[in-house]
PDB file of C-alpha atoms in Angstrom:
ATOM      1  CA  UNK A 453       0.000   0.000   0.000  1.00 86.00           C
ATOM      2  CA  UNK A 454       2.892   2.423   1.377  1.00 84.00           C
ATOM      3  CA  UNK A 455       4.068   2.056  -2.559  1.00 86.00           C
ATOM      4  CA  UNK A 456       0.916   2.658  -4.193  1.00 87.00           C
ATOM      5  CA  UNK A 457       0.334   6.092  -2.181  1.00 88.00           C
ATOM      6  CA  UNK A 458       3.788   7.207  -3.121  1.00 89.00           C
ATOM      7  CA  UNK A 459       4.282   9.812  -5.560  1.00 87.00           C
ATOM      8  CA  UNK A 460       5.800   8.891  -8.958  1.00 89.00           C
ATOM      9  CA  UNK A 461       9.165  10.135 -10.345  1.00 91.00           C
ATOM     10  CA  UNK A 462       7.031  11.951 -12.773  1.00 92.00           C
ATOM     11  CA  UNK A 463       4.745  13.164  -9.868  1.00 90.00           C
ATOM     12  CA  UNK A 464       7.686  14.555  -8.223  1.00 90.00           C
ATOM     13  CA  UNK A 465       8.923  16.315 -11.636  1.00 93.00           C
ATOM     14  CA  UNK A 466       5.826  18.097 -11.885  1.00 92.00           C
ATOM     15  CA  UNK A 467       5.573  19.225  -8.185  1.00 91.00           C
ATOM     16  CA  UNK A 468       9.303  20.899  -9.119  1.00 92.00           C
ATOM     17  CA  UNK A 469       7.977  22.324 -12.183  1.00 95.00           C
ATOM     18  CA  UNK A 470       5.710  24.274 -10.393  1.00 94.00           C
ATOM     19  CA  UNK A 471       7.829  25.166  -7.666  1.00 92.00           C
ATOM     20  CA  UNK A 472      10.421  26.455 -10.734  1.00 94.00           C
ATOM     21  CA  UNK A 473       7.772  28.209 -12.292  1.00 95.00           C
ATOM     22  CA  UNK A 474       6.115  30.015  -9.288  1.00 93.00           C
ATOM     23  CA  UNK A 475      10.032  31.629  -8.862  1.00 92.00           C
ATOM     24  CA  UNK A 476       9.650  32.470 -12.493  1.00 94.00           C
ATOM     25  CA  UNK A 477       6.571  34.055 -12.196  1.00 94.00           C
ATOM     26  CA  UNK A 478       7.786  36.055  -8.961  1.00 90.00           C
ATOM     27  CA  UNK A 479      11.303  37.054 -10.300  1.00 90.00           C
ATOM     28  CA  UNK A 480       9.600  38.689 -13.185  1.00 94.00           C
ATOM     29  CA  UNK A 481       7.087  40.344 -12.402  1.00 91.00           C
ATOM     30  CA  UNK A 482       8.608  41.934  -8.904  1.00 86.00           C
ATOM     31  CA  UNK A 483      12.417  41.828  -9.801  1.00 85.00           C
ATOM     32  CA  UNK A 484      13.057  44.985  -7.181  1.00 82.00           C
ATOM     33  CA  UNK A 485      12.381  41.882  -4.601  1.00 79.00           C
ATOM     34  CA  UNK A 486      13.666  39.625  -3.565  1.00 77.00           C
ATOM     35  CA  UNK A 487      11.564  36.549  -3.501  1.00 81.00           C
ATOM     36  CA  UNK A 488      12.540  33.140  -2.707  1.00 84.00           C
ATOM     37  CA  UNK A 489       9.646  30.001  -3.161  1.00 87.00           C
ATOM     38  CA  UNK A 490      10.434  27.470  -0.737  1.00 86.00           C
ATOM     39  CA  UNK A 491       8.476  24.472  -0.421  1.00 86.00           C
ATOM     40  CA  UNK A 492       7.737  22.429   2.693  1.00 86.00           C
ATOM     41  CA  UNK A 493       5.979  19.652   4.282  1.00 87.00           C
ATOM     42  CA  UNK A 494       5.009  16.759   2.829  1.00 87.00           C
ATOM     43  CA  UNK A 495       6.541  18.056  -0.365  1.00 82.00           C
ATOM     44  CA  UNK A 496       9.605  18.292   1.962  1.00 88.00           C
ATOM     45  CA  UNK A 497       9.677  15.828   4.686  1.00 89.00           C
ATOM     46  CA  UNK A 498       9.310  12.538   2.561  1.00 86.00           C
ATOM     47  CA  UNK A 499       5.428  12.186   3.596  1.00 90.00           C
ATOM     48  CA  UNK A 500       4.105  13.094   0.099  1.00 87.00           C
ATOM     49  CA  UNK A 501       1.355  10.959  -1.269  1.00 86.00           C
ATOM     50  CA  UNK A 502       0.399  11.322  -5.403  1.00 82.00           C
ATOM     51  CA  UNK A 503      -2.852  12.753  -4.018  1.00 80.00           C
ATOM     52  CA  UNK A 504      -0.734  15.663  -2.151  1.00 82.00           C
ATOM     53  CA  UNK A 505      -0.485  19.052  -2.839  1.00 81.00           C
ATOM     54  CA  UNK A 506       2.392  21.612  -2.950  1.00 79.00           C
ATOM     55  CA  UNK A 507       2.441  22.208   0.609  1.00 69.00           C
ATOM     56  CA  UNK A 508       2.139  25.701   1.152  1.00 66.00           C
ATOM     57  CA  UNK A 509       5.079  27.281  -0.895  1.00 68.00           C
ATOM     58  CA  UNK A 510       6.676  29.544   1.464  1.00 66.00           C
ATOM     59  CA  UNK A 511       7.517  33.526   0.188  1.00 64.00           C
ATOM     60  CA  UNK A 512      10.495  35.216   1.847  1.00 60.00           C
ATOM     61  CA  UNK A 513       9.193  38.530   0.866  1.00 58.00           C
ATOM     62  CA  UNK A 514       8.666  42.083   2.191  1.00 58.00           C
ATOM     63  CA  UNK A 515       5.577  43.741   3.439  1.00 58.00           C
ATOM     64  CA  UNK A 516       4.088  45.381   0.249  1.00 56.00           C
ATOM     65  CA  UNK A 517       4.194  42.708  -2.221  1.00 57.00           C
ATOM     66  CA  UNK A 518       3.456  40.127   0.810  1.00 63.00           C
ATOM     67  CA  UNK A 519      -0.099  40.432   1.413  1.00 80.00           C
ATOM     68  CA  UNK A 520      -2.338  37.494  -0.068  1.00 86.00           C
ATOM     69  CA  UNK A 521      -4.269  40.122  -2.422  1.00 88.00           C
ATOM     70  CA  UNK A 522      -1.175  40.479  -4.175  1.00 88.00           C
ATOM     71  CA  UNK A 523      -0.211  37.495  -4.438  1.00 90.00           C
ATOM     72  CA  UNK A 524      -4.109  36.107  -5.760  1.00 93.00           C
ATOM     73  CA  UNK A 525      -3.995  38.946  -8.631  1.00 95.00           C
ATOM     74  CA  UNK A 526      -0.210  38.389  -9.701  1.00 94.00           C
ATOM     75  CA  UNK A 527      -1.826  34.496  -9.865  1.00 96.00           C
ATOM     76  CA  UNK A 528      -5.300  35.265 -11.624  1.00 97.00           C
ATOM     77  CA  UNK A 529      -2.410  37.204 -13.907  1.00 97.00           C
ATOM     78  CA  UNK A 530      -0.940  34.485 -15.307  1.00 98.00           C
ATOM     79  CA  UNK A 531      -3.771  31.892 -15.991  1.00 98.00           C
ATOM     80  CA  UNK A 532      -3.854  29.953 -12.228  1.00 98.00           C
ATOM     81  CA  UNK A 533      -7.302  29.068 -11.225  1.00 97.00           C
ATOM     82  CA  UNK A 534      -9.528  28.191  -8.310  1.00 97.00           C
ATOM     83  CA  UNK A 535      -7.843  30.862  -6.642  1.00 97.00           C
ATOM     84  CA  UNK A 536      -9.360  30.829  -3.122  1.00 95.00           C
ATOM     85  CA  UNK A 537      -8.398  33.754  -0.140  1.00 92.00           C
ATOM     86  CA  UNK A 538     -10.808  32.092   2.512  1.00 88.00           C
ATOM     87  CA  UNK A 539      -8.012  31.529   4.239  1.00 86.00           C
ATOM     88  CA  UNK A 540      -5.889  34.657   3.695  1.00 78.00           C
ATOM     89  CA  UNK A 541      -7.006  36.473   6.937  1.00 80.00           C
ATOM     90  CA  UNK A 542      -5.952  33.477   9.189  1.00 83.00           C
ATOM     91  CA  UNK A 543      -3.216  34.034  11.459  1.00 84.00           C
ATOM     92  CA  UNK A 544      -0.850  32.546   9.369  1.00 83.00           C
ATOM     93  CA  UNK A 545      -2.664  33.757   6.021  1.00 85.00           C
ATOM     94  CA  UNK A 546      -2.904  31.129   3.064  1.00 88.00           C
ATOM     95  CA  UNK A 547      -3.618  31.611  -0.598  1.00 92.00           C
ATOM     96  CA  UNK A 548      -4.788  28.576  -2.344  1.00 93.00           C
ATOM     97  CA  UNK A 549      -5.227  27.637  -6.385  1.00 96.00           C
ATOM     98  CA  UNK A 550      -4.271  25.337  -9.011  1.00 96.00           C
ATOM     99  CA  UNK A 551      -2.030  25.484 -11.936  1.00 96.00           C
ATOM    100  CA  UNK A 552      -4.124  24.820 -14.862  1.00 96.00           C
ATOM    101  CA  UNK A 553      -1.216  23.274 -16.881  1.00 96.00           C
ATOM    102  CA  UNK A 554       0.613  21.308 -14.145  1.00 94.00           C
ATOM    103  CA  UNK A 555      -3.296  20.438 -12.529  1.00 93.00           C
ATOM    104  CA  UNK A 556      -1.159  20.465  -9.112  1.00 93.00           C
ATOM    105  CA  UNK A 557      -2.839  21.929  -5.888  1.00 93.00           C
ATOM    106  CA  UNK A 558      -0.961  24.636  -4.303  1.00 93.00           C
ATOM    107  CA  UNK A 559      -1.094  26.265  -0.947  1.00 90.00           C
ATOM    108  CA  UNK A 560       0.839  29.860  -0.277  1.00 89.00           C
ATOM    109  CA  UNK A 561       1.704  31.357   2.934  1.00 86.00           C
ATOM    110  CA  UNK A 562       3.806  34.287   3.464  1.00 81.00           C
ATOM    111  CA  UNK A 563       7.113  34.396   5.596  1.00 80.00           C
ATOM    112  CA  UNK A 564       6.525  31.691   8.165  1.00 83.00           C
ATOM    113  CA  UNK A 565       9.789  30.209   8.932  1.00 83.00           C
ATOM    114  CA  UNK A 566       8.676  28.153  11.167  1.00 88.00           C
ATOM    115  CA  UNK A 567       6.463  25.887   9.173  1.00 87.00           C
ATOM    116  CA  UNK A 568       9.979  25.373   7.205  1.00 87.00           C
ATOM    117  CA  UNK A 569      11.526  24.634  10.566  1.00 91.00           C
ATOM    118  CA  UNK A 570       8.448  22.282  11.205  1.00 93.00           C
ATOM    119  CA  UNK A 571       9.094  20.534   7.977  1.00 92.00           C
ATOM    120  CA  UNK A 572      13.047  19.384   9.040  1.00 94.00           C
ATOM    121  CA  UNK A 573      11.985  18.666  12.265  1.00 95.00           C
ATOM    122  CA  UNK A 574       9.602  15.647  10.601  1.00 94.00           C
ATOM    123  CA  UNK A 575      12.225  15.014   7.795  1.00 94.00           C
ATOM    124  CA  UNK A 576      14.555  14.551  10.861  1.00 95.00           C
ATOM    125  CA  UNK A 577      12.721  12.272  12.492  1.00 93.00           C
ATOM    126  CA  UNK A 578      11.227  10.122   9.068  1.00 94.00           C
ATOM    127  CA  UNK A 579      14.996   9.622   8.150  1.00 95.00           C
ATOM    128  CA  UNK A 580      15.739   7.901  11.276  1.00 95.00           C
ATOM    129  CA  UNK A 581      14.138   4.483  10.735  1.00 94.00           C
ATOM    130  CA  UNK A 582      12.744   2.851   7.620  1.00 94.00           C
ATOM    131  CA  UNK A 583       9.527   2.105   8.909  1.00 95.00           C
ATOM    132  CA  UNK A 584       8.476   5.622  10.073  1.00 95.00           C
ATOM    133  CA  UNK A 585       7.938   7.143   6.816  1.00 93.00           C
ATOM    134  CA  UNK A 586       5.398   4.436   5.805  1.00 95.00           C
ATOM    135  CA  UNK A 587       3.753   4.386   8.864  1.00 95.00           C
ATOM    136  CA  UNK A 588       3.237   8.014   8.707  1.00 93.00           C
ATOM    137  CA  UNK A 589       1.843   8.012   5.392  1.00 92.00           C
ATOM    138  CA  UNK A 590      -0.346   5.286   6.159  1.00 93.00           C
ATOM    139  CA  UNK A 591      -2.143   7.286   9.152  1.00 93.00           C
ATOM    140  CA  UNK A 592      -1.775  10.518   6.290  1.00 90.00           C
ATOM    141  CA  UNK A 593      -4.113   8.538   4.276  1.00 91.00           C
ATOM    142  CA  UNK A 594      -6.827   7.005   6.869  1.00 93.00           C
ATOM    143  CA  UNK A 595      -7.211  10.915   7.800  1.00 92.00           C
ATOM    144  CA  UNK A 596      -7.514  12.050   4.341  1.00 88.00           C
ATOM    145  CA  UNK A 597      -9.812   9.283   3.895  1.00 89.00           C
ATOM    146  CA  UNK A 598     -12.062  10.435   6.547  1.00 92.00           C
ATOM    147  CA  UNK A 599     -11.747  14.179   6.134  1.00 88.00           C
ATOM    148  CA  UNK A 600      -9.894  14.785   9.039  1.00 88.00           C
ATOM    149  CA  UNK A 601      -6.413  16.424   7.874  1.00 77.00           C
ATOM    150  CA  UNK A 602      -8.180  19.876   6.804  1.00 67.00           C
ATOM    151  CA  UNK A 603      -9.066  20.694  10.070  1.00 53.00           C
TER     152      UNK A 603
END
C-alpha cells in the first residue's frame, strides 16, 4: 500500500515544475524583490502521497508585495485558477489555487519560517528508521480518507 500512495518520479517532476515556475513568475514580475519560493511539508519531509499538494510554498518577501491580495492577482495574472483567499485572513494567512497546466494543488503562505523549521523537524525524524515514513503516510491517508487532515 505504502508504494501505491507514493508519488511517482514523474509526480515529483511536476511538483518541481511548479515550484520552478512560481520563482519564475515572482522574479519577473517583482524583480526589485527579492523573492525566494520554498516548499515544505510533505513536499519536503518525505510524507508526500500522489494525491498531495504543494504544501504551502513559502515567500520570503517584504511587506508590500506580501499580502495574499497580491499574491491572488499576480496568480489570476498568469492563468492559475480556483484561486481561493478564505483563508488569507488566518493568522498565518494562506492563498490557495491550481495550476491549470501542471493540474497540481498549491497552498501559499507568506514568511513563516517556522512551518519550514516544522518541515526538518519531521524530515529529521522520518529519516531515522525505515519504517516511520510508511507508517506516517499510512495514518496521512486514513485521515484524508475520513476528512480529518483539513481541520
Amino acid at each position: 500500500m505504502y508504494d501505491r500512495l507514493r508519488p511517482s518520479e514523474a509526480d515529483m517532476a511536476s511538483r518541481k515544475q511548479l515550484v520552478e515556475k512560481l520563482q519564475r513568475i515572482f522574479d519577473s514580475e517583482w524583480p526589485a524583490h527579492r523573492f525566494i519560493v520554498h516548499p515544505f511539508g510533505s513536499a519536503v519531509n518525505m510524507l508526500c502521497s500522489r494525491a498531495s499538494d504543494i504544501d504551502r510554498c513559502q515567500f520570503a518577501i517584504g511587506k508590500r508585495h506580501g499580502r495574499s491580495c497580491h499574491i491572488a492577482h499576480l496568480l489570476r495574472k498568469h492563468g492559475f485558477r480556483d484561486i481561493d483567499l478564505r483563508k488569507a485572513r488566518a493568522r498565518v494567512p494562506v492563498v490557495r489555487f491550481v495550476d491549470p497546466d501542471l493540474h497540481l494543488s498549491c497552498d501559499i503562505n507568506v514568511n513563516n519560517p517556522l512551518a519550514l523549521h516544522n518541515t526538518l523537524f519531521v524530515r529529521h525524524y522520518v529519516t531515522r528508521h525505515p519504517l516511520v515514513a510508511p507508517f506516517m503516510l499510512l495514518i496521512k491517508y486514513w485521515t484524508q480518507r475520513r476528512v480529518l487532515n483539513d481541520a
